[in-house]
Structure formats: structure tokens, C-alpha cells
XYZ file of C-alpha atoms in Angstrom:
256
model
C -32.878 89.264 -108.419
C -30.651 90.774 -105.113
C -33.959 90.093 -103.311
C -34.287 86.134 -103.891
C -30.806 85.559 -103.388
C -31.150 87.174 -99.829
C -34.357 85.099 -99.274
C -32.684 82.037 -100.451
C -29.732 82.594 -97.965
C -32.427 83.098 -94.862
C -34.587 80.033 -95.554
C -30.868 78.462 -96.360
C -29.951 80.086 -92.122
C -33.311 78.625 -91.437
C -32.447 75.586 -91.990
C -28.563 75.119 -90.996
C -29.700 76.639 -87.278
C -32.313 74.492 -87.511
C -31.036 71.095 -87.918
C -28.164 72.598 -85.601
C -30.593 72.942 -83.133
C -33.039 70.042 -83.347
C -30.337 67.144 -84.345
C -29.066 67.158 -80.845
C -31.916 67.353 -79.173
C -33.621 64.595 -81.500
C -30.352 62.579 -80.751
C -29.970 62.425 -77.305
C -33.414 61.797 -76.394
C -32.803 58.251 -78.635
C -31.826 55.442 -76.787
C -29.368 53.993 -78.855
C -27.611 57.724 -78.107
C -27.144 55.995 -74.196
C -26.036 52.698 -75.796
C -22.201 54.232 -76.672
C -21.546 54.371 -73.056
C -20.111 52.048 -71.012
C -22.316 52.694 -67.381
C -25.534 53.389 -69.272
C -25.132 50.364 -71.497
C -26.383 47.156 -69.354
C -29.655 50.241 -68.266
C -30.604 50.766 -72.000
C -30.533 46.696 -72.217
C -33.510 46.891 -68.443
C -35.680 49.001 -70.037
C -35.525 47.143 -73.975
C -37.662 43.960 -71.563
C -39.507 46.409 -68.890
C -43.665 47.592 -69.175
C -41.388 51.086 -70.150
C -39.806 49.828 -73.252
C -42.643 51.688 -76.181
C -42.195 55.153 -73.597
C -39.967 56.914 -75.326
C -36.892 59.199 -73.294
C -38.863 62.101 -73.118
C -41.803 61.357 -72.191
C -40.660 60.198 -68.907
C -36.914 62.248 -68.345
C -38.316 65.441 -69.751
C -40.540 67.739 -67.459
C -43.486 68.271 -69.122
C -44.401 71.431 -70.761
C -42.738 73.897 -72.953
C -40.327 75.172 -69.918
C -39.295 71.690 -69.641
C -38.805 71.747 -73.300
C -36.767 74.691 -73.438
C -34.805 73.609 -70.154
C -33.596 69.630 -71.385
C -33.239 71.189 -74.713
C -29.921 74.015 -73.543
C -28.281 71.180 -71.678
C -28.787 68.470 -74.450
C -27.027 70.725 -77.414
C -23.886 71.892 -75.427
C -23.835 68.068 -74.712
C -24.040 67.218 -77.842
C -21.206 69.262 -79.981
C -18.727 68.606 -76.875
C -19.347 64.729 -77.086
C -19.235 64.978 -81.063
C -15.913 66.493 -80.247
C -14.820 64.120 -77.661
C -16.667 61.538 -77.640
C -19.204 60.059 -74.359
C -18.256 61.433 -71.143
C -19.996 60.869 -68.039
C -22.854 63.411 -68.023
C -25.837 61.835 -68.344
C -28.202 64.494 -69.432
C -31.806 62.315 -68.509
C -33.132 63.513 -65.215
C -34.861 61.138 -62.812
C -38.552 61.092 -63.781
C -40.688 63.841 -61.601
C -43.493 63.329 -59.839
C -45.816 65.145 -62.860
C -44.067 62.737 -65.953
C -45.387 59.709 -64.301
C -48.415 61.548 -63.204
C -48.609 61.680 -67.356
C -49.851 58.064 -67.351
C -50.221 56.972 -63.914
C -52.375 57.975 -61.190
C -52.341 58.643 -57.282
C -55.842 56.115 -56.806
C -54.312 52.525 -56.440
C -54.006 51.622 -52.733
C -52.859 48.028 -53.555
C -49.736 46.486 -54.324
C -50.629 43.481 -57.328
C -50.393 41.172 -54.605
C -52.813 41.896 -52.601
C -50.955 41.233 -48.929
C -49.394 45.225 -49.445
C -51.290 48.465 -48.991
C -49.693 51.555 -50.177
C -51.392 54.808 -49.704
C -50.507 56.525 -53.855
C -52.207 59.831 -52.689
C -51.670 59.853 -49.856
C -47.230 59.766 -50.226
C -48.068 61.857 -53.639
C -49.943 63.604 -53.305
C -50.452 64.366 -49.323
C -46.406 64.001 -48.845
C -44.819 65.615 -51.868
C -42.624 62.589 -52.730
C -40.946 62.020 -55.634
C -42.366 58.321 -56.954
C -38.666 57.861 -57.809
C -38.179 58.149 -53.821
C -39.775 54.033 -53.553
C -39.687 52.829 -57.317
C -35.919 53.933 -58.191
C -35.273 49.713 -59.498
C -38.574 49.820 -61.969
C -36.873 50.550 -65.417
C -33.408 50.453 -66.081
C -32.037 48.135 -62.626
C -32.957 45.472 -61.062
C -32.744 45.645 -57.348
C -30.567 42.488 -55.653
C -33.591 40.397 -55.981
C -33.942 40.556 -59.719
C -37.598 42.144 -59.312
C -38.734 45.547 -60.182
C -40.598 45.622 -57.300
C -39.120 48.117 -54.655
C -37.477 46.408 -51.868
C -38.714 46.647 -47.837
C -35.103 48.396 -46.885
C -36.911 50.935 -48.955
C -40.158 51.595 -47.760
C -37.826 51.217 -44.241
C -35.925 53.946 -44.939
C -39.443 56.054 -43.920
C -40.937 53.707 -41.972
C -38.864 53.194 -39.414
C -41.010 53.847 -36.071
C -40.365 57.567 -35.542
C -40.720 59.121 -39.519
C -43.706 56.478 -40.262
C -44.971 53.785 -38.860
C -43.722 50.438 -38.037
C -45.945 48.408 -37.137
C -46.849 45.502 -39.368
C -50.768 45.479 -39.679
C -50.339 49.156 -40.905
C -48.928 47.845 -44.530
C -49.521 44.099 -44.620
C -52.411 42.521 -44.278
C -51.188 39.329 -44.359
C -47.977 39.675 -42.378
C -49.475 40.457 -38.731
C -46.683 40.234 -35.877
C -46.617 36.692 -34.811
C -47.877 36.008 -30.870
C -44.864 34.306 -30.297
C -43.006 37.256 -30.540
C -45.603 38.948 -28.225
C -44.535 36.593 -25.106
C -43.155 37.965 -22.231
C -39.594 36.377 -22.558
C -39.780 36.396 -26.293
C -36.384 38.480 -26.425
C -34.720 35.333 -23.818
C -36.314 32.337 -26.051
C -36.619 33.814 -29.418
C -33.061 32.032 -30.617
C -33.640 28.838 -29.958
C -36.786 29.405 -31.733
C -34.883 30.543 -34.863
C -33.612 27.567 -35.018
C -36.583 26.213 -36.490
C -38.677 28.478 -38.274
C -37.733 31.024 -40.835
C -36.891 34.476 -39.515
C -35.651 35.262 -43.071
C -39.875 35.651 -44.017
C -39.881 38.568 -42.607
C -36.606 39.724 -41.030
C -34.722 39.902 -44.215
C -35.248 42.781 -45.828
C -33.093 43.977 -43.057
C -29.254 43.756 -43.709
C -27.761 42.694 -39.967
C -30.682 42.542 -38.168
C -29.522 40.491 -35.893
C -26.377 41.954 -35.508
C -28.523 44.803 -34.392
C -28.796 43.786 -31.055
C -26.308 40.432 -31.076
C -22.644 42.742 -31.272
C -23.757 45.210 -28.667
C -22.654 44.675 -25.109
C -25.671 44.004 -22.370
C -26.308 46.631 -20.340
C -25.886 44.445 -16.897
C -22.530 43.270 -18.381
C -20.525 46.547 -16.746
C -18.911 47.172 -13.866
C -17.190 44.388 -11.953
C -19.307 41.428 -14.331
C -16.926 39.058 -13.773
C -17.112 38.705 -10.338
C -20.939 38.776 -10.290
C -22.206 37.176 -13.495
C -22.488 33.398 -12.133
C -25.716 34.071 -9.930
C -27.304 35.945 -12.608
C -26.422 32.746 -15.118
C -27.857 30.700 -12.986
C -31.101 32.022 -12.986
C -30.946 32.931 -16.550
C -30.357 29.153 -17.333
C -29.706 28.221 -21.858
C -30.108 32.168 -22.040
C -26.494 32.935 -22.095
C -25.726 30.557 -24.732
C -27.849 33.194 -27.465
C -24.215 35.073 -27.613
C -21.847 32.477 -25.577
C -22.746 30.029 -28.117
C -22.635 26.579 -25.836
C -21.127 25.249 -22.555
C -17.301 25.679 -24.752
C -17.798 29.229 -23.845
C -17.821 28.514 -19.887
C -15.247 26.418 -19.719
C -12.460 28.857 -21.287
C -12.131 29.913 -17.726
C -14.002 27.838 -15.684
């Protein structure tokens, strides 16, 4: 009789332990668990309308393998009981998806964007450079970029493709957006201000905030020393070129 009671007691303790451990892990992998967080509610709304809405949280946010599950559980269990007692806090238990998690479903064979215009050798980025997928695809599931899309923005690409870390030549990535012939002319820097008035420069250049300001807010190298006294001769040679920065003849009349 005593042994039977001990067995029942052991069984009861085992069930309690399983529930005490399993309930937190199961709960924190449910989307509704994160809807309680004011800062995460909108992100969960984006998830429900994304292409990943049928993918369980753990498939992406828990590192593949037994070790990844144990590591996640070690964070989830104490956090669950802490928040059960004190309410939701700002702790986000779900880490950004790792490269290994993404590759459970996605391959690196894609080399061209769905539009067909953009060359993206995923194998070179993922397998050679060992880049994390989220380095580019951070606005994929739980948020949109500033234009309201899930695809990476040009500005993200330029964090590496700056001409130093990686090439910035248009043709290396874009199959249709090559450097226009006008941009290769010797006088392009001088006349581009006039051309900008009749062309949609933003088709290519809107991805860089303050693109024009990078040059136009800097004092030209020639405008040093006794420039004010000697500027008349260069101004005559450049003609309307000065007006690109100085806003018309009224600027000259402030002194002359």
C-alpha cells in the first residue's frame, strides 16, 4: 500500500513538473502571448497578414536543434512566471531568426529578385560572407518599411554597397538601371542642377536621405582664402553654374 502511494505521489509530482515546465514554454510560443505587449501588438498584426502567418513562432525564433530549444526554455520559464506575477514587461523572449532557422525553409539558390531587375546572389551573401538573413530582411514579417512594403530598401543595401565595403556600381546589381549617359559627361556636375528641374531624380536617388545635401551643404574647395575679392573672374567663366547654389541673380545683388 505504501509503495503504491509513493508511486502515485511520484506520478503526481512528475505531472506537476511537466506542467510547470511545459506550460511556460508552450505559452510564450503563442502569438497571443505577445499581443499583451503594447509595443508588440502592431508587430503581431503585421505577422497575421504576412506570408509567414501560418508559420509557428518557434519555427523561426527558436534556434534549430535540441540545444536551441533548451536555451530558449531556460529564458522562457523564469520570464513566464515573473510576468505572471508582475504583468507584461518590455522583455522580448523571441530573438531575431538566425540564418539556420531561415534555411529550414529557404534556400540560397535565388540570384534574382522577383521583379527580375535586381541581381541578388544569396549564396554569396549567406554562404560565403556568412551574413544573417535579417541583416537585409529586417522588415519582412513583423513590420513594414517606410514605403509600406516588406522588401528591403535600397538604403539597407547601401550600408555595405558604399563603394568601399562592396561595389556601388549600378550595373552590378540592377539589370535595367545603368548609369545614364548624361551622368558620364565631363560637365555633368556643373549642369545637373538645371537637368534636375525636368527629370525625376528620385527614381534612383530617393534611397539616400539628404542625397543632394552631401555636396550642396559643403563649402566648395575654391571658396577659401580671399575668395570674396577674387570671385568675379571664376564667376564670369562659370556663368550660370554659380546659380546652382546661389539661387539666382538676386543673390549677387545683395552686394553688387
